Amino acid sequence: MYLQVKNITKQYHHHNGTVINALSDVSVTIEKGRFVTITGSSGSGKSTLLFILGGLLRPSSGSIFFNEQPLHSAGDNALSAFRQKHIGYVMQSFSLIPYLTAEENVMVPLSLLQKDKKTQMEIARELLTTVGLSDRMQHYPKELSAGQQQRVAIARALANNPSVILADEPTGNLDPSLASEILTLLKELNTKNGITIIMVTHSPEAAKYGNVKIHLKDGCVTKTN
Ligand SMILES: Nc1ncnc2c1ncn2[C@@H]1O[C@H](COP(=O)(O)OP(=O)(O)OP(=O)(O)O)[C@@H](O)[C@H]1O
Ligand SMILES: [Mg+2]
């Protein structure tokens, strides 16, 4: 067992009193080194599940374990330490800082890890080379193609040397050929570097990259394999 949620529910409470059951009794076990895809229609609870798996959101009930560590009862500091140590995030909109170069964008999380400037720069360059951008380090986001911007975002997600990458529609804004480049890169990080990938996607094409498939419908898991 590696990352596991057991019987989790998530309710969102609106100020007008309505309650939305985003997840109902979801149990999933993810073994280390897998490439997991989460599919389901809009509003089925995919992002909610991803955020809970990454310790960004707490479930309303149920438990979540990373190895033997219970995260459902962890305090805020322990939860943020877990995220910083183990998790990298890649989102649909690349959320790069527009006035920083590719290299500087990747240096941001490294500076939070209190590395000195020279080390930050060395690691950022290494990571940008890993994602195939050694010749674009000094480019600003607007000078990069959409696929290249997503590569910078992936390099940034790798900065803390995470064991798990969570990706929410990482190819949602890309045309099919750029999308398959990004998916191939994620697959390489999975097979060569042993990073566990958990990816939300609408695309059946993208879902083929996974070896564990979770399908959600109305907040329930309807299929895992
Ligand atoms: N912060 C929030 N407050 C209230 N309701 C929310 C909140 N976030 C999500 N919801 C609701 O919870 C349900 C699940 O949302 P979630 O974002 O997990 O869906 P999703 O499967 O990721 O959808 P999409 O494919 O459109 O991104 C939806 O009905 C949504 O409206
Ligand atoms: Mg979503």
PDB file of C-alpha atoms in Angstrom, residues 92-199:
ATOM      1  CA  GLN A  92      -4.406  22.549 -16.963  1.00  0.00           C
ATOM      2  CA  SER A  93      -3.497  26.221 -17.177  1.00  0.00           C
ATOM      3  CA  PHE A  94       0.218  26.194 -16.680  1.00  0.00           C
ATOM      4  CA  SER A  95       0.132  29.016 -14.101  1.00  0.00           C
ATOM      5  CA  LEU A  96       3.642  30.202 -14.824  1.00  0.00           C
ATOM      6  CA  ILE A  97       4.706  33.596 -13.551  1.00  0.00           C
ATOM      7  CA  PRO A  98       4.723  35.788 -16.696  1.00  0.00           C
ATOM      8  CA  TYR A  99       7.588  38.110 -15.747  1.00  0.00           C
ATOM      9  CA  LEU A 100       9.982  35.282 -14.853  1.00  0.00           C
ATOM     10  CA  THR A 101      11.970  33.240 -17.372  1.00  0.00           C
ATOM     11  CA  ALA A 102      11.534  29.463 -17.645  1.00  0.00           C
ATOM     12  CA  GLU A 103      14.596  29.003 -15.447  1.00  0.00           C
ATOM     13  CA  GLU A 104      13.346  31.476 -12.844  1.00  0.00           C
ATOM     14  CA  ASN A 105       9.896  29.873 -12.778  1.00  0.00           C
ATOM     15  CA  VAL A 106      11.470  26.540 -11.896  1.00  0.00           C
ATOM     16  CA  MET A 107      13.663  28.251  -9.284  1.00  0.00           C
ATOM     17  CA  VAL A 108      10.625  29.512  -7.330  1.00  0.00           C
ATOM     18  CA  PRO A 109       9.830  26.249  -5.504  1.00  0.00           C
ATOM     19  CA  LEU A 110      13.559  25.606  -5.075  1.00  0.00           C
ATOM     20  CA  SER A 111      13.933  28.914  -3.256  1.00  0.00           C
ATOM     21  CA  LEU A 112      11.109  27.826  -0.925  1.00  0.00           C
ATOM     22  CA  LEU A 113      13.188  24.738  -0.142  1.00  0.00           C
ATOM     23  CA  GLN A 114      15.898  27.167   1.006  1.00  0.00           C
ATOM     24  CA  LYS A 115      18.493  26.149  -1.535  1.00  0.00           C
ATOM     25  CA  ASP A 116      21.121  28.793  -2.326  1.00  0.00           C
ATOM     26  CA  LYS A 117      20.890  30.685  -5.631  1.00  0.00           C
ATOM     27  CA  LYS A 118      23.634  28.737  -7.395  1.00  0.00           C
ATOM     28  CA  THR A 119      22.100  25.370  -6.452  1.00  0.00           C
ATOM     29  CA  GLN A 120      18.642  26.626  -7.479  1.00  0.00           C
ATOM     30  CA  MET A 121      19.982  27.546 -10.881  1.00  0.00           C
ATOM     31  CA  GLU A 122      21.813  24.250 -11.355  1.00  0.00           C
ATOM     32  CA  ILE A 123      18.768  22.170 -10.429  1.00  0.00           C
ATOM     33  CA  ALA A 124      16.434  24.337 -12.553  1.00  0.00           C
ATOM     34  CA  ARG A 125      18.706  23.836 -15.567  1.00  0.00           C
ATOM     35  CA  GLU A 126      18.886  20.106 -14.962  1.00  0.00           C
ATOM     36  CA  LEU A 127      15.095  19.856 -14.728  1.00  0.00           C
ATOM     37  CA  LEU A 128      14.515  21.961 -17.843  1.00  0.00           C
ATOM     38  CA  THR A 129      16.951  19.684 -19.678  1.00  0.00           C
ATOM     39  CA  THR A 130      14.997  16.645 -18.433  1.00  0.00           C
ATOM     40  CA  VAL A 131      11.821  18.040 -19.995  1.00  0.00           C
ATOM     41  CA  GLY A 132      13.597  18.856 -23.257  1.00  0.00           C
ATOM     42  CA  LEU A 133      13.948  22.634 -22.869  1.00  0.00           C
ATOM     43  CA  SER A 134      17.695  23.120 -22.528  1.00  0.00           C
ATOM     44  CA  ASP A 135      17.563  25.697 -25.346  1.00  0.00           C
ATOM     45  CA  ARG A 136      14.663  27.712 -23.863  1.00  0.00           C
ATOM     46  CA  MET A 137      15.811  28.437 -20.323  1.00  0.00           C
ATOM     47  CA  GLN A 138      15.935  32.211 -20.718  1.00  0.00           C
ATOM     48  CA  HIS A 139      12.581  32.480 -22.500  1.00  0.00           C
ATOM     49  CA  TYR A 140       9.577  34.094 -20.863  1.00  0.00           C
ATOM     50  CA  PRO A 141       6.291  32.134 -20.863  1.00  0.00           C
ATOM     51  CA  LYS A 142       4.829  34.262 -23.678  1.00  0.00           C
ATOM     52  CA  GLU A 143       7.837  33.362 -25.826  1.00  0.00           C
ATOM     53  CA  LEU A 144       7.105  29.653 -25.455  1.00  0.00           C
ATOM     54  CA  SER A 145       4.546  27.438 -27.174  1.00  0.00           C
ATOM     55  CA  ALA A 146       1.724  25.982 -25.093  1.00  0.00           C
ATOM     56  CA  GLY A 147       3.435  22.582 -25.007  1.00  0.00           C
ATOM     57  CA  GLN A 148       6.722  24.181 -23.926  1.00  0.00           C
ATOM     58  CA  GLN A 149       4.922  26.138 -21.186  1.00  0.00           C
ATOM     59  CA  GLN A 150       3.452  22.900 -19.893  1.00  0.00           C
ATOM     60  CA  ARG A 151       6.959  21.387 -19.910  1.00  0.00           C
ATOM     61  CA  VAL A 152       8.174  24.288 -17.734  1.00  0.00           C
ATOM     62  CA  ALA A 153       5.253  23.610 -15.396  1.00  0.00           C
ATOM     63  CA  ILE A 154       6.268  19.942 -15.234  1.00  0.00           C
ATOM     64  CA  ALA A 155       9.900  20.904 -14.531  1.00  0.00           C
ATOM     65  CA  ARG A 156       8.620  23.151 -11.740  1.00  0.00           C
ATOM     66  CA  ALA A 157       6.532  20.276 -10.337  1.00  0.00           C
ATOM     67  CA  LEU A 158       9.698  18.141 -10.252  1.00  0.00           C
ATOM     68  CA  ALA A 159      11.634  20.705  -8.203  1.00  0.00           C
ATOM     69  CA  ASN A 160      11.028  19.074  -4.824  1.00  0.00           C
ATOM     70  CA  ASN A 161      11.922  15.647  -6.249  1.00  0.00           C
ATOM     71  CA  PRO A 162       8.379  14.369  -5.621  1.00  0.00           C
ATOM     72  CA  SER A 163       7.457  10.700  -5.511  1.00  0.00           C
ATOM     73  CA  VAL A 164       3.963  11.519  -6.811  1.00  0.00           C
ATOM     74  CA  ILE A 165       2.880  13.906  -9.562  1.00  0.00           C
ATOM     75  CA  LEU A 166      -0.749  14.984  -9.570  1.00  0.00           C
ATOM     76  CA  ALA A 167      -1.919  16.329 -12.900  1.00  0.00           C
ATOM     77  CA  ASP A 168      -5.353  17.876 -13.456  1.00  0.00           C
ATOM     78  CA  GLU A 169      -6.125  17.891 -17.202  1.00  0.00           C
ATOM     79  CA  PRO A 170      -2.462  18.541 -18.073  1.00  0.00           C
ATOM     80  CA  THR A 171      -3.207  18.369 -21.799  1.00  0.00           C
ATOM     81  CA  GLY A 172      -6.596  20.105 -21.731  1.00  0.00           C
ATOM     82  CA  ASN A 173      -5.236  23.262 -23.369  1.00  0.00           C
ATOM     83  CA  LEU A 174      -3.026  21.548 -25.943  1.00  0.00           C
ATOM     84  CA  ASP A 175      -3.623  20.366 -29.476  1.00  0.00           C
ATOM     85  CA  PRO A 176      -3.406  16.578 -29.993  1.00  0.00           C
ATOM     86  CA  SER A 177       0.246  16.397 -31.065  1.00  0.00           C
ATOM     87  CA  LEU A 178       1.477  18.599 -28.199  1.00  0.00           C
ATOM     88  CA  ALA A 179      -0.775  16.605 -25.869  1.00  0.00           C
ATOM     89  CA  SER A 180       0.853  13.343 -26.857  1.00  0.00           C
ATOM     90  CA  GLU A 181       4.324  14.877 -26.306  1.00  0.00           C
ATOM     91  CA  ILE A 182       3.360  15.863 -22.768  1.00  0.00           C
ATOM     92  CA  LEU A 183       1.801  12.455 -22.088  1.00  0.00           C
ATOM     93  CA  THR A 184       4.962  10.758 -23.359  1.00  0.00           C
ATOM     94  CA  LEU A 185       7.029  12.942 -21.027  1.00  0.00           C
ATOM     95  CA  LEU A 186       4.810  12.006 -18.044  1.00  0.00           C
ATOM     96  CA  LYS A 187       5.076   8.340 -19.035  1.00  0.00           C
ATOM     97  CA  GLU A 188       8.889   8.627 -19.139  1.00  0.00           C
ATOM     98  CA  LEU A 189       8.988  10.223 -15.702  1.00  0.00           C
ATOM     99  CA  ASN A 190       6.849   7.304 -14.571  1.00  0.00           C
ATOM    100  CA  THR A 191       8.850   4.476 -16.139  1.00  0.00           C
ATOM    101  CA  LYS A 192      12.398   5.896 -15.948  1.00  0.00           C
ATOM    102  CA  ASN A 193      12.251   7.864 -12.707  1.00  0.00           C
ATOM    103  CA  GLY A 194       9.651   5.723 -10.942  1.00  0.00           C
ATOM    104  CA  ILE A 195       7.420   8.691 -10.174  1.00  0.00           C
ATOM    105  CA  THR A 196       3.808   7.757  -9.446  1.00  0.00           C
ATOM    106  CA  ILE A 197       1.494   9.719 -11.737  1.00  0.00           C
ATOM    107  CA  ILE A 198      -2.143  10.464 -10.943  1.00  0.00           C
ATOM    108  CA  MET A 199      -3.775  12.246 -13.855  1.00  0.00           C
TER     109      MET A 199
END
